Coordinates of N, CA, C and O in Angstrom, one line a residue:
X567 N -117.5 61.4 -177.6 CA -117.5 63.0 -177.1 C -118.5 63.8 -177.8 O -118.3 63.6 -179.1
X568 N -119.3 64.5 -177.3 CA -120.2 65.6 -178.2 C -119.3 66.1 -178.9 O -118.3 66.6 -178.6
X569 N -119.9 66.9 -180.3 CA -119.1 67.8 -181.1 C -120.0 68.9 -181.6 O -121.1 68.4 -181.7
X570 N -119.8 69.8 -181.8 CA -120.0 70.8 -182.4 C -121.2 70.7 -183.3 O -122.6 70.5 -183.9
X571 N -120.7 69.8 -184.1 CA -121.3 69.1 -185.3 C -122.5 68.4 -185.2 O -123.4 68.3 -186.0
X572 N -122.6 68.0 -184.2 CA -123.6 67.2 -183.5 C -125.0 67.5 -183.6 O -126.2 67.3 -183.2
X573 N -124.6 69.4 -183.4 CA -126.0 70.3 -182.7 C -126.3 70.8 -184.2 O -125.6 71.2 -184.9
X574 N -127.5 70.5 -184.6 CA -128.1 71.1 -185.9 C -128.0 72.5 -186.1 O -128.2 73.2 -184.9
X575 N -127.8 72.9 -187.3 CA -127.6 74.5 -187.2 C -128.6 75.2 -186.9 O -128.6 76.3 -186.2
X576 N -129.5 75.1 -187.0 CA -131.0 75.3 -186.4 C -131.1 75.4 -185.1 O -131.4 77.1 -184.4
X577 N -130.5 74.6 -184.6 CA -130.9 74.5 -182.9 C -129.5 75.5 -182.4 O -129.8 76.6 -181.5
X578 N -128.2 75.4 -183.0 CA -127.4 76.4 -182.8 C -127.6 77.8 -183.0 O -127.5 78.9 -182.4
X579 N -128.4 78.3 -184.4 CA -128.8 79.5 -184.5 C -130.1 80.0 -183.4 O -130.0 81.1 -183.2
X580 N -130.9 79.3 -183.0 CA -131.9 79.4 -182.3 C -131.3 79.6 -180.6 O -131.7 80.9 -180.7
X581 N -130.2 79.3 -180.4 CA -129.6 79.7 -179.2 C -129.1 80.8 -179.5 O -128.9 81.7 -178.6
X582 N -128.1 81.2 -180.4 CA -127.3 82.2 -180.5 C -128.4 83.3 -180.7 O -127.8 84.5 -180.2
X583 N -129.0 83.2 -181.2 CA -129.9 84.4 -181.3 C -131.0 84.9 -180.2 O -130.9 86.2 -180.0
X584 N -131.2 83.6 -179.6 CA -131.8 84.2 -178.4 C -131.0 84.8 -177.1 O -131.5 85.5 -176.5
X585 N -129.8 84.2 -177.2 CA -128.5 84.9 -176.5 C -128.6 86.5 -177.0 O -128.6 87.4 -176.1
X586 N -128.3 86.8 -178.1 CA -128.1 88.0 -178.6 C -129.5 88.8 -178.5 O -128.8 90.1 -177.8
X587 N -130.5 88.3 -178.4 CA -131.6 89.3 -178.1 C -131.8 89.3 -177.0 O -132.4 90.3 -176.3
X588 N -131.5 88.7 -175.8 CA -131.3 88.8 -174.3 C -130.4 89.7 -174.0 O -130.7 90.2 -172.5
X589 N -129.4 90.0 -174.3 CA -128.2 90.6 -173.9 C -128.4 92.0 -173.4 O -128.3 92.6 -172.4
X590 N -129.6 92.7 -174.6 CA -129.8 94.1 -174.1 C -130.4 94.2 -172.5 O -130.6 95.1 -171.9
X591 N -131.4 93.3 -172.3 CA -132.0 93.4 -171.2 C -131.4 93.4 -170.2 O -131.4 93.4 -169.2
X592 N -130.5 92.1 -170.2 CA -129.1 91.9 -169.1 C -128.9 93.1 -168.8 O -128.6 93.3 -167.7
X593 N -128.2 93.4 -170.0 CA -127.1 94.8 -169.6 C -127.7 95.8 -168.8 O -127.3 96.3 -167.8
X594 N -129.5 95.8 -169.1 CA -129.7 97.2 -168.8 C -129.9 96.5 -167.4 O -130.0 98.0 -166.5
X595 N -130.7 95.7 -167.1 CA -130.8 95.4 -165.9 C -129.5 95.4 -164.8 O -129.6 96.0 -163.7
X596 N -128.7 95.0 -164.9 CA -127.3 94.9 -164.3 C -126.4 96.4 -164.3 O -126.0 96.4 -163.4
X597 N -126.7 97.0 -165.4 CA -125.4 98.3 -165.4 C -125.8 99.6 -165.1 O -125.3 100.6 -165.3
X598 N -127.6 99.7 -166.0 CA -128.1 100.9 -165.6 C -128.0 101.9 -164.9 O -127.6 102.8 -164.6
X599 N -128.4 101.1 -163.5 CA -128.1 102.1 -162.3 C -126.8 102.5 -162.0 O -126.6 103.5 -161.4
X600 N -125.7 101.3 -162.0 CA -124.3 102.0 -161.8 C -124.0 103.0 -162.5 O -122.8 104.0 -162.0
X601 N -124.4 102.8 -163.8 CA -123.5 103.8 -164.7 C -124.4 105.4 -164.9 O -123.7 106.0 -165.2
X602 N -125.8 105.4 -164.5 CA -126.8 106.4 -164.2 C -127.0 106.8 -165.5 O -126.8 106.0 -166.9
X603 N -126.9 108.2 -165.9 CA -127.4 109.0 -166.9 C -126.4 108.5 -168.2 O -126.5 108.7 -169.6
X604 N -125.0 108.1 -168.1 CA -123.9 107.6 -169.1 C -124.3 106.4 -169.8 O -124.2 106.2 -171.0
X605 N -125.2 105.6 -169.1 CA -125.9 104.5 -169.7 C -126.4 104.3 -170.9 O -126.1 103.8 -171.9
X606 N -127.0 105.2 -171.1 CA -128.2 105.5 -172.3 C -127.5 105.9 -173.3 O -127.7 105.6 -174.8
X607 N -126.5 106.8 -173.6 CA -125.6 107.1 -174.4 C -124.6 106.2 -174.9 O -124.5 106.1 -176.1
X608 N -124.2 105.5 -173.7 CA -123.1 104.4 -174.3 C -123.7 103.3 -175.1 O -123.3 103.0 -176.3
X609 N -125.3 103.2 -174.4 CA -126.1 101.9 -175.3 C -126.5 102.3 -176.8 O -126.2 101.4 -177.8
X610 N -126.6 103.9 -177.0 CA -127.0 104.1 -178.3 C -125.8 104.1 -179.1 O -126.2 103.7 -180.5
X611 N -124.4 104.5 -178.5 CA -123.4 104.2 -179.2 C -123.2 102.6 -180.0 O -122.9 102.2 -181.0
X612 N -123.8 101.6 -179.1 CA -123.6 100.5 -179.5 C -124.7 99.9 -180.5 O -124.1 99.4 -181.5
X613 N -125.9 100.3 -180.1 CA -126.8 99.9 -181.0 C -126.7 100.9 -182.6 O -127.1 100.4 -183.8
X614 N -125.8 101.8 -182.5 CA -125.3 102.3 -183.9 C -124.7 101.5 -184.4 O -124.6 101.4 -185.8
X615 N -123.7 101.2 -183.9 CA -122.8 100.2 -184.0 C -123.3 98.8 -185.1 O -122.9 98.7 -186.2
X616 N -124.5 98.2 -184.2 CA -125.3 97.4 -184.7 C -126.0 97.9 -186.1 O -126.2 96.9 -186.8
X617 N -126.2 99.0 -186.1 CA -127.0 99.4 -187.2 C -126.1 99.0 -188.6 O -126.5 99.2 -189.4
X618 N -124.6 99.5 -188.4 CA -123.7 99.5 -189.6 C -123.5 98.1 -189.6 O -123.3 97.7 -190.8
X619 N -123.6 97.0 -189.0 CA -123.5 95.9 -189.1 C -124.4 95.3 -190.1 O -124.5 94.5 -191.0
X620 N -125.7 96.0 -190.1 CA -126.7 95.6 -191.3 C -126.3 95.9 -192.6 O -126.6 95.4 -193.5
X621 N -125.7 97.5 -192.5 CA -124.9 97.5 -193.8 C -124.1 96.6 -194.1 O -124.0 96.1 -195.4
X622 N -123.3 96.0 -193.5 CA -122.2 95.0 -194.0 C -123.2 93.6 -194.4 O -122.5 93.2 -195.3
X623 N -123.9 93.2 -193.8 CA -124.7 92.1 -194.1 C -125.5 92.2 -195.6 O -124.9 91.6 -196.5
X624 N -125.7 93.8 -195.5 CA -126.7 94.0 -197.2 C -125.4 93.9 -198.1 O -125.6 93.3 -199.3
X625 N -124.1 94.3 -198.0 CA -123.1 94.3 -198.8 C -122.8 93.0 -199.1 O -122.5 92.4 -199.9
X626 N -122.3 92.3 -197.9 CA -121.7 90.9 -198.0 C -122.6 90.0 -198.6 O -122.2 89.1 -199.5
X627 N -123.8 90.1 -198.6 CA -124.7 89.0 -198.9 C -125.5 89.8 -200.3 O -126.8 88.9 -200.9
X628 N -125.0 91.1 -200.9 CA -125.7 91.3 -202.0 C -127.0 91.6 -202.0 O -128.2 91.4 -202.9
X629 N -127.6 92.5 -201.1 CA -129.2 92.4 -200.4 C -129.3 93.9 -201.3 O -128.7 94.8 -201.2
X630 N -130.6 93.9 -202.2 CA -130.8 95.2 -202.9 C -131.6 96.2 -201.7 O -131.9 96.1 -200.7
X631 N -131.0 97.3 -202.2 CA -131.2 98.9 -201.6 C -131.6 99.8 -202.3 O -131.2 101.1 -202.0
X632 N -132.1 99.7 -203.5 CA -132.4 100.9 -204.4 C -133.2 101.3 -204.4 O -133.3 102.8 -204.6
X633 N -134.3 100.9 -203.5 CA -136.0 101.9 -203.3 C -136.0 101.4 -201.8 O -135.6 100.5 -201.2
X634 N -137.3 102.1 -201.4 CA -137.8 102.1 -199.8 C -138.4 100.5 -199.6 O -138.1 100.0 -198.8
X635 N -138.8 99.6 -200.6 CA -139.3 98.5 -200.5 C -138.3 97.6 -200.3 O -138.2 96.7 -199.5
X636 N -137.0 97.4 -201.0 CA -135.9 96.8 -201.0 C -135.3 96.8 -199.7 O -134.8 96.3 -198.8
X637 N -135.1 98.3 -199.1 CA -134.6 99.1 -198.1 C -135.3 98.2 -196.8 O -134.7 97.7 -195.9
X638 N -136.3 98.2 -196.9 CA -137.7 97.7 -195.8 C -137.1 96.2 -195.8 O -136.9 95.8 -194.7
X639 N -137.2 95.9 -196.9 CA -137.1 94.0 -196.8 C -135.4 93.7 -196.5 O -135.4 92.9 -195.7
X640 N -134.3 94.6 -196.6 CA -133.2 94.1 -196.5 C -133.1 94.6 -194.9 O -132.2 93.7 -194.1
X641 N -133.7 95.6 -194.3 CA -133.5 95.6 -192.9 C -134.3 94.4 -192.5 O -133.8 94.3 -190.9
X642 N -135.1 94.2 -192.5 CA -135.8 93.0 -191.9 C -135.0 91.2 -191.9 O -135.1 91.1 -191.0
X643 N -134.3 91.2 -193.2 CA -133.8 90.4 -193.2 C -132.6 90.3 -192.4 O -132.2 89.1 -191.9
X644 N -131.7 91.6 -192.5 CA -130.4 91.5 -191.8 C -130.9 91.8 -190.2 O -129.9 91.1 -189.5
X645 N -131.9 92.1 -189.9 CA -132.2 92.1 -188.3 C -132.4 90.6 -187.9 O -132.1 90.0 -186.9
X646 N -133.5 89.7 -188.9 CA -133.5 88.2 -188.3 C -132.2 87.6 -188.4 O -132.0 87.0 -187.7
X647 N -131.1 87.9 -189.3 CA -129.6 87.1 -189.4 C -129.1 87.7 -188.0 O -128.7 86.8 -187.6
X648 N -129.1 88.8 -187.7 CA -128.3 89.2 -186.5 C -129.3 88.6 -185.3 O -128.3 88.4 -184.1
X649 N -130.7 88.8 -185.2 CA -131.2 88.0 -183.7 C -132.4 87.1 -183.8 O -132.8 86.7 -182.9
X650 N -132.2 86.4 -185.0 CA -132.9 85.3 -185.0 C -134.5 85.2 -185.8 O -135.2 86.2 -185.5
X651 N -135.3 83.8 -185.6 CA -136.4 84.2 -186.7 C -137.6 84.5 -185.5 O -138.8 84.4 -186.0
X652 N -137.2 84.8 -184.3 CA -138.1 85.3 -183.1 C -138.5 86.6 -183.5 O -139.8 87.1 -183.2
X653 N -138.0 87.5 -184.1 CA -138.1 88.7 -184.7 C -139.2 88.5 -186.0 O -138.6 87.6 -186.9
X654 N -140.6 88.8 -185.9 CA -141.1 88.2 -187.0 C -142.0 89.6 -187.2 O -142.8 90.5 -186.6
X655 N -142.7 89.7 -188.7 CA -143.3 90.7 -189.2 C -143.2 90.3 -190.8 O -143.1 89.2 -191.5
X656 N -143.5 91.6 -191.6 CA -143.5 91.7 -192.9 C -143.3 93.2 -193.3 O -143.3 94.0 -192.3
X657 N -143.0 93.5 -194.5 CA -143.1 94.7 -195.2 C -144.0 95.1 -195.9 O -145.0 94.0 -196.9
X658 N -144.3 96.1 -196.4 CA -145.6 96.0 -197.2 C -145.0 97.5 -198.1 O -144.7 98.2 -197.3
X659 N -145.2 97.2 -199.3 CA -145.0 98.3 -200.1 C -146.2 99.4 -200.3 O -147.4 99.3 -200.2
X660 N -146.2 100.5 -200.2 CA -146.7 101.6 -200.1 C -146.5 102.6 -201.6 O -145.5 102.3 -202.2
X661 N -147.7 103.6 -202.0 CA -147.3 104.1 -203.3 C -146.1 105.4 -202.8 O -145.5 105.4 -201.8
X662 N -145.8 105.9 -204.2 CA -144.8 106.9 -204.1 C -143.4 106.2 -203.5 O -142.7 107.2 -202.8
X663 N -143.3 105.2 -203.9 CA -141.9 104.5 -203.4 C -141.4 104.5 -201.8 O -140.5 105.1 -201.5
X664 N -142.7 104.2 -201.0 CA -142.4 104.2 -199.8 C -142.7 102.7 -199.2 O -143.6 102.1 -199.9
X665 N -142.4 102.4 -197.9 CA -142.5 101.1 -197.7 C -142.8 101.0 -196.2 O -142.4 102.2 -195.5
X666 N -143.2 100.2 -195.2 CA -143.6 99.8 -193.9 C -143.0 98.5 -193.5 O -143.3 97.6 -194.2
X667 N -141.8 98.5 -192.7 CA -141.7 97.6 -191.9 C -142.7 97.2 -190.7 O -142.7 98.2 -190.0
X668 N -143.2 96.2 -190.7 CA -144.1 95.9 -189.7 C -143.5 94.5 -188.6 O -143.0 93.7 -189.3
X669 N -143.6 95.0 -187.4 CA -143.2 93.9 -186.5 C -144.2 93.7 -185.6 O -144.8 94.3 -184.8
X670 N -144.1 92.4 -185.6 CA -145.4 91.6 -184.6 C -144.6 90.9 -183.7 O -145.5 90.5 -182.8
X671 N -143.5 90.7 -183.7 CA -142.7 89.8 -182.5 C -141.3 90.5 -182.2 O -140.6 90.5 -183.4
X672 N -141.1 90.6 -181.6 CA -139.8 91.3 -180.9 C -139.2 90.5 -179.8 O -139.9 90.5 -178.8
X673 N -138.1 90.1 -180.3 CA -137.4 89.0 -178.9 C -136.9 90.3 -177.8 O -136.8 90.1 -176.9
X674 N -136.6 91.5 -178.1 CA -136.1 92.5 -177.2 C -137.1 92.8 -176.3 O -136.7 92.9 -175.2
X675 N -138.4 92.8 -177.0 CA -139.3 93.2 -176.2 C -139.8 92.1 -175.1 O -140.2 92.3 -174.0
X676 N -139.7 91.0 -175.7 CA -140.2 89.7 -174.8 C -138.8 89.8 -173.9 O -139.5 89.3 -172.7
X677 N -137.9 89.7 -174.2 CA -136.8 89.5 -172.8 C -136.7 90.9 -171.8 O -136.3 90.7 -170.8
X678 N -137.2 92.0 -172.3 CA -137.4 92.9 -171.4 C -138.4 92.4 -170.6 O -138.4 92.9 -169.2
X679 N -139.7 92.1 -171.0 CA -140.6 91.8 -170.1 C -139.9 90.5 -169.0 O -140.2 90.4 -167.9
X680 N -139.5 89.3 -169.5 CA -139.3 88.3 -168.6 C -138.2 88.6 -167.7 O -138.3 87.9 -166.7
X681 N -137.4 89.5 -168.0 CA -136.1 90.1 -167.2 C -136.4 91.0 -166.0 O -135.5 91.6 -165.6
X682 N -137.6 91.8 -166.6 CA -138.2 93.0 -165.5 C -137.2 94.2 -166.0 O -137.0 94.8 -164.9
X683 N -137.3 94.1 -167.1 CA -136.4 95.5 -167.5 C -137.2 96.4 -168.1 O -138.3 96.0 -168.0
X684 N -136.7 97.5 -168.4 CA -137.9 98.7 -168.2 C -137.9 98.7 -169.9 O -137.3 99.1 -170.8
X685 N -139.2 98.1 -170.5 CA -139.7 97.8 -171.8 C -139.3 99.1 -172.7 O -139.3 98.9 -174.0
X686 N -140.0 100.2 -172.0 CA -139.9 101.4 -172.9 C -138.4 101.7 -173.5 O -138.3 102.3 -174.2
X687 N -137.6 101.5 -172.5 CA -136.3 101.7 -173.0 C -135.7 100.8 -174.7 O -135.0 101.0 -175.2
X688 N -136.6 100.0 -174.8 CA -136.2 98.8 -176.0 C -136.2 100.1 -177.1 O -135.6 99.8 -178.2
X689 N -137.3 101.0 -177.2 CA -137.7 101.5 -178.3 C -136.3 102.5 -178.7 O -135.8 102.6 -180.0
X690 N -135.5 103.2 -177.9 CA -134.2 103.6 -177.9 C -133.3 103.0 -178.8 O -132.5 103.3 -179.6
X691 N -133.0 101.6 -178.5 CA -132.1 100.7 -179.1 C -132.5 100.6 -180.5 O -131.8 100.6 -181.3
X692 N -134.1 100.5 -180.7 CA -134.3 99.9 -182.2 C -134.3 101.1 -183.0 O -133.7 101.3 -184.1
X693 N -134.8 102.3 -182.1 CA -134.6 103.6 -182.9 C -133.2 103.9 -183.7 O -132.7 104.4 -184.8
X694 N -132.0 103.7 -182.7 CA -130.6 103.7 -182.9 C -130.3 103.2 -184.0 O -129.8 103.3 -185.0
X695 N -130.5 101.8 -184.2 CA -130.4 101.0 -184.9 C -130.5 101.3 -186.6 O -129.9 101.3 -187.4
X696 N -132.3 101.4 -186.3 CA -132.8 101.6 -187.4 C -132.5 102.8 -188.3 O -132.3 102.9 -189.2
X697 N -132.4 103.9 -187.5 CA -132.2 105.3 -187.9 C -130.8 105.7 -188.4 O -129.8 106.5 -189.4
X698 N -129.9 104.8 -188.2 CA -128.4 104.7 -188.6 C -128.4 103.5 -189.8 O -127.8 104.1 -190.9
X699 N -129.0 102.6 -189.7 CA -128.9 101.3 -190.9 C -129.4 101.9 -192.1 O -129.0 101.9 -193.3
X700 N -130.8 102.6 -192.0 CA -131.4 103.1 -193.1 C -130.6 104.0 -194.4 O -130.1 104.0 -195.3
X701 N -130.2 105.1 -193.9 CA -129.5 105.9 -194.7 C -127.9 105.4 -195.2 O -127.6 105.8 -195.8
X702 N -127.5 104.7 -194.3 CA -126.2 103.6 -194.5 C -126.6 102.8 -195.8 O -125.6 102.7 -196.8
X703 N -127.5 102.4 -195.7 CA -128.0 101.4 -197.2 C -128.3 102.3 -198.2 O -128.2 101.3 -199.5
X704 N -128.8 103.4 -198.3 CA -129.2 103.8 -199.4 C -129.3 105.6 -198.8 O -130.5 105.6 -198.1
X705 N -128.5 106.3 -199.0 CA -128.3 107.9 -198.4 C -129.6 108.7 -198.5 O -129.8 109.9 -198.1
X706 N -130.5 108.2 -199.9 CA -131.7 109.1 -200.3 C -132.7 108.9 -199.5 O -134.1 109.2 -199.8
X707 N -132.6 107.6 -198.4 CA -133.9 107.4 -197.5 C -133.4 107.5 -196.1 O -132.7 107.6 -195.8
X708 N -134.5 107.8 -195.6 CA -134.8 107.6 -194.1 C -135.5 106.9 -193.3 O -136.9 106.1 -194.3
X709 N -135.8 106.8 -192.3 CA -137.1 105.9 -191.5 C -137.8 106.8 -190.5 O -137.5 107.6 -189.7
X710 N -138.7 106.1 -190.5 CA -139.7 107.0 -189.5 C -140.7 106.2 -188.5 O -141.3 105.3 -189.2
X711 N -140.6 106.3 -187.4 CA -141.3 105.5 -186.3 C -142.8 105.6 -186.2 O -142.9 107.0 -185.8
X712 N -143.9 105.1 -186.8 CA -145.3 105.4 -186.7 C -145.9 104.7 -185.6 O -146.8 105.5 -184.7
X713 N -145.6 103.3 -185.3 CA -146.0 102.5 -183.9 C -144.9 101.9 -183.6 O -143.9 101.3 -184.2
X714 N -145.3 101.7 -182.1 CA -144.1 100.8 -181.4 C -144.6 100.0 -180.2 O -145.6 100.9 -179.7
X715 N -144.4 98.5 -180.3 CA -145.1 97.8 -179.2 C -144.4 98.1 -178.0 O -145.3 98.0 -176.9
X716 N -143.3 98.5 -177.8 CA -142.9 98.8 -176.6 C -143.6 100.0 -175.9 O -143.0 100.7 -174.9
X717 N -144.1 101.0 -176.7 CA -144.5 102.0 -176.0 C -146.1 101.7 -175.9 O -146.7 102.7 -176.2
X718 N -146.7 100.2 -176.0 CA -148.0 100.4 -176.0 C -148.8 99.7 -177.3 O -149.8 99.4 -177.1
X719 N -148.2 100.0 -178.3 CA -149.0 99.8 -179.8 C -149.2 98.4 -179.9 O -147.9 97.5 -179.1
X720 N -150.1 97.7 -180.4 CA -149.8 96.2 -180.7 C -148.9 95.8 -181.7 O -148.9 94.7 -181.9
X721 N -148.1 96.6 -182.7 CA -147.4 96.0 -183.4 C -146.5 97.5 -183.7 O -146.8 98.6 -183.6
X722 N -145.3 97.4 -184.1 CA -144.4 98.2 -184.7 C -144.5 98.4 -186.3 O -144.5 97.8 -187.1
X723 N -144.3 99.6 -186.5 CA -144.8 100.2 -187.5 C -143.6 101.2 -188.2 O -143.6 102.3 -187.5
X724 N -142.5 100.9 -189.0 CA -141.3 101.9 -189.3 C -141.5 101.6 -190.7 O -141.5 101.4 -191.9
X725 N -141.7 103.2 -191.5 CA -141.8 103.9 -192.5 C -140.6 104.1 -193.1 O -140.0 104.8 -192.5
X726 N -140.4 103.5 -194.4 CA -139.2 103.9 -194.9 C -139.6 104.9 -196.1 O -140.5 104.3 -197.0
X727 N -139.1 105.6 -196.1 CA -139.3 107.0 -197.3 C -138.0 107.8 -197.6 O -137.1 107.7 -197.3
X728 N -138.4 108.5 -198.7 CA -137.1 109.0 -199.2 C -137.0 110.5 -198.7 O -138.0 111.1 -198.0
X729 N -135.9 110.7 -198.4 CA -135.7 111.8 -197.6 C -136.1 113.2 -198.4 O -136.0 113.1 -199.9
X730 N -136.7 113.9 -197.8 CA -137.4 115.5 -198.4 C -136.1 116.0 -199.2 O -135.1 116.1 -198.8
X731 N -136.6 116.8 -200.2 CA -135.0 117.6 -200.9 C -134.8 118.5 -200.1 O -135.8 119.4 -199.7
X732 N -134.0 119.1 -200.1 CA -133.9 120.5 -199.4 C -134.2 121.8 -200.1 O -134.5 121.6 -201.2
X733 N -134.5 122.7 -199.5 CA -135.4 123.5 -199.9 C -134.7 124.1 -201.4 O -135.1 124.6 -202.4
X734 N -133.5 124.5 -200.9 CA -132.7 125.0 -202.0 C -132.5 124.3 -203.3 O -132.3 124.9 -204.4
X735 N -132.5 123.3 -203.2 CA -132.4 122.1 -204.4 C -133.7 122.2 -205.2 O -133.4 122.1 -206.3
X736 N -134.8 122.2 -204.5 CA -135.7 122.5 -205.4 C -136.0 124.0 -206.3 O -136.4 124.0 -207.1
X737 N -135.4 124.9 -205.4 CA -135.4 126.3 -205.9 C -134.5 126.3 -207.4 O -134.9 126.9 -208.5
X738 N -133.4 125.7 -207.4 CA -132.6 125.4 -208.6 C -133.1 124.6 -209.7 O -133.0 125.0 -210.9
X739 N -133.9 123.7 -209.2 CA -135.1 122.9 -210.7 C -135.6 123.6 -211.1 O -135.9 123.2 -212.5
X740 N -136.2 124.8 -210.7 CA -137.3 125.8 -211.2 C -136.8 126.6 -212.2 O -135.6 126.8 -212.6

């Protein structure tokens, strides 16, 4: 009789991650029309919660989040943990304690194409996840999308940078 232990971890991970990455497109195709305008708001709440999972992964695995470079790498690693190695790219350190997450392979975009879902909606999911995760990892930082594959760019670029200081805080320092 087959047993779960007979299936290598890498194979189990590949199937679990593939299923997780396919679910957004499946739900979109199945429920968006029936729920109408409510669907977008409900879906955003789900992806914000997944952003909170990135914080949990960072805490549980002691991933560093002290500067933009560490935050970018932690977001990338946690996203791979959640959705598998088909999510691919790199992080690039920039001057002035900034960093960029470059995404060249996106399983969400791939599945939206294969299931004939509206791939431009993929951006709303990614944005909700990332804009929730980054300040939870370190509330001094924020994320800004520079390029996105789901809107036609050849790769995604998400800049991680320090939040600007409020104007009144700058006046107090002088």
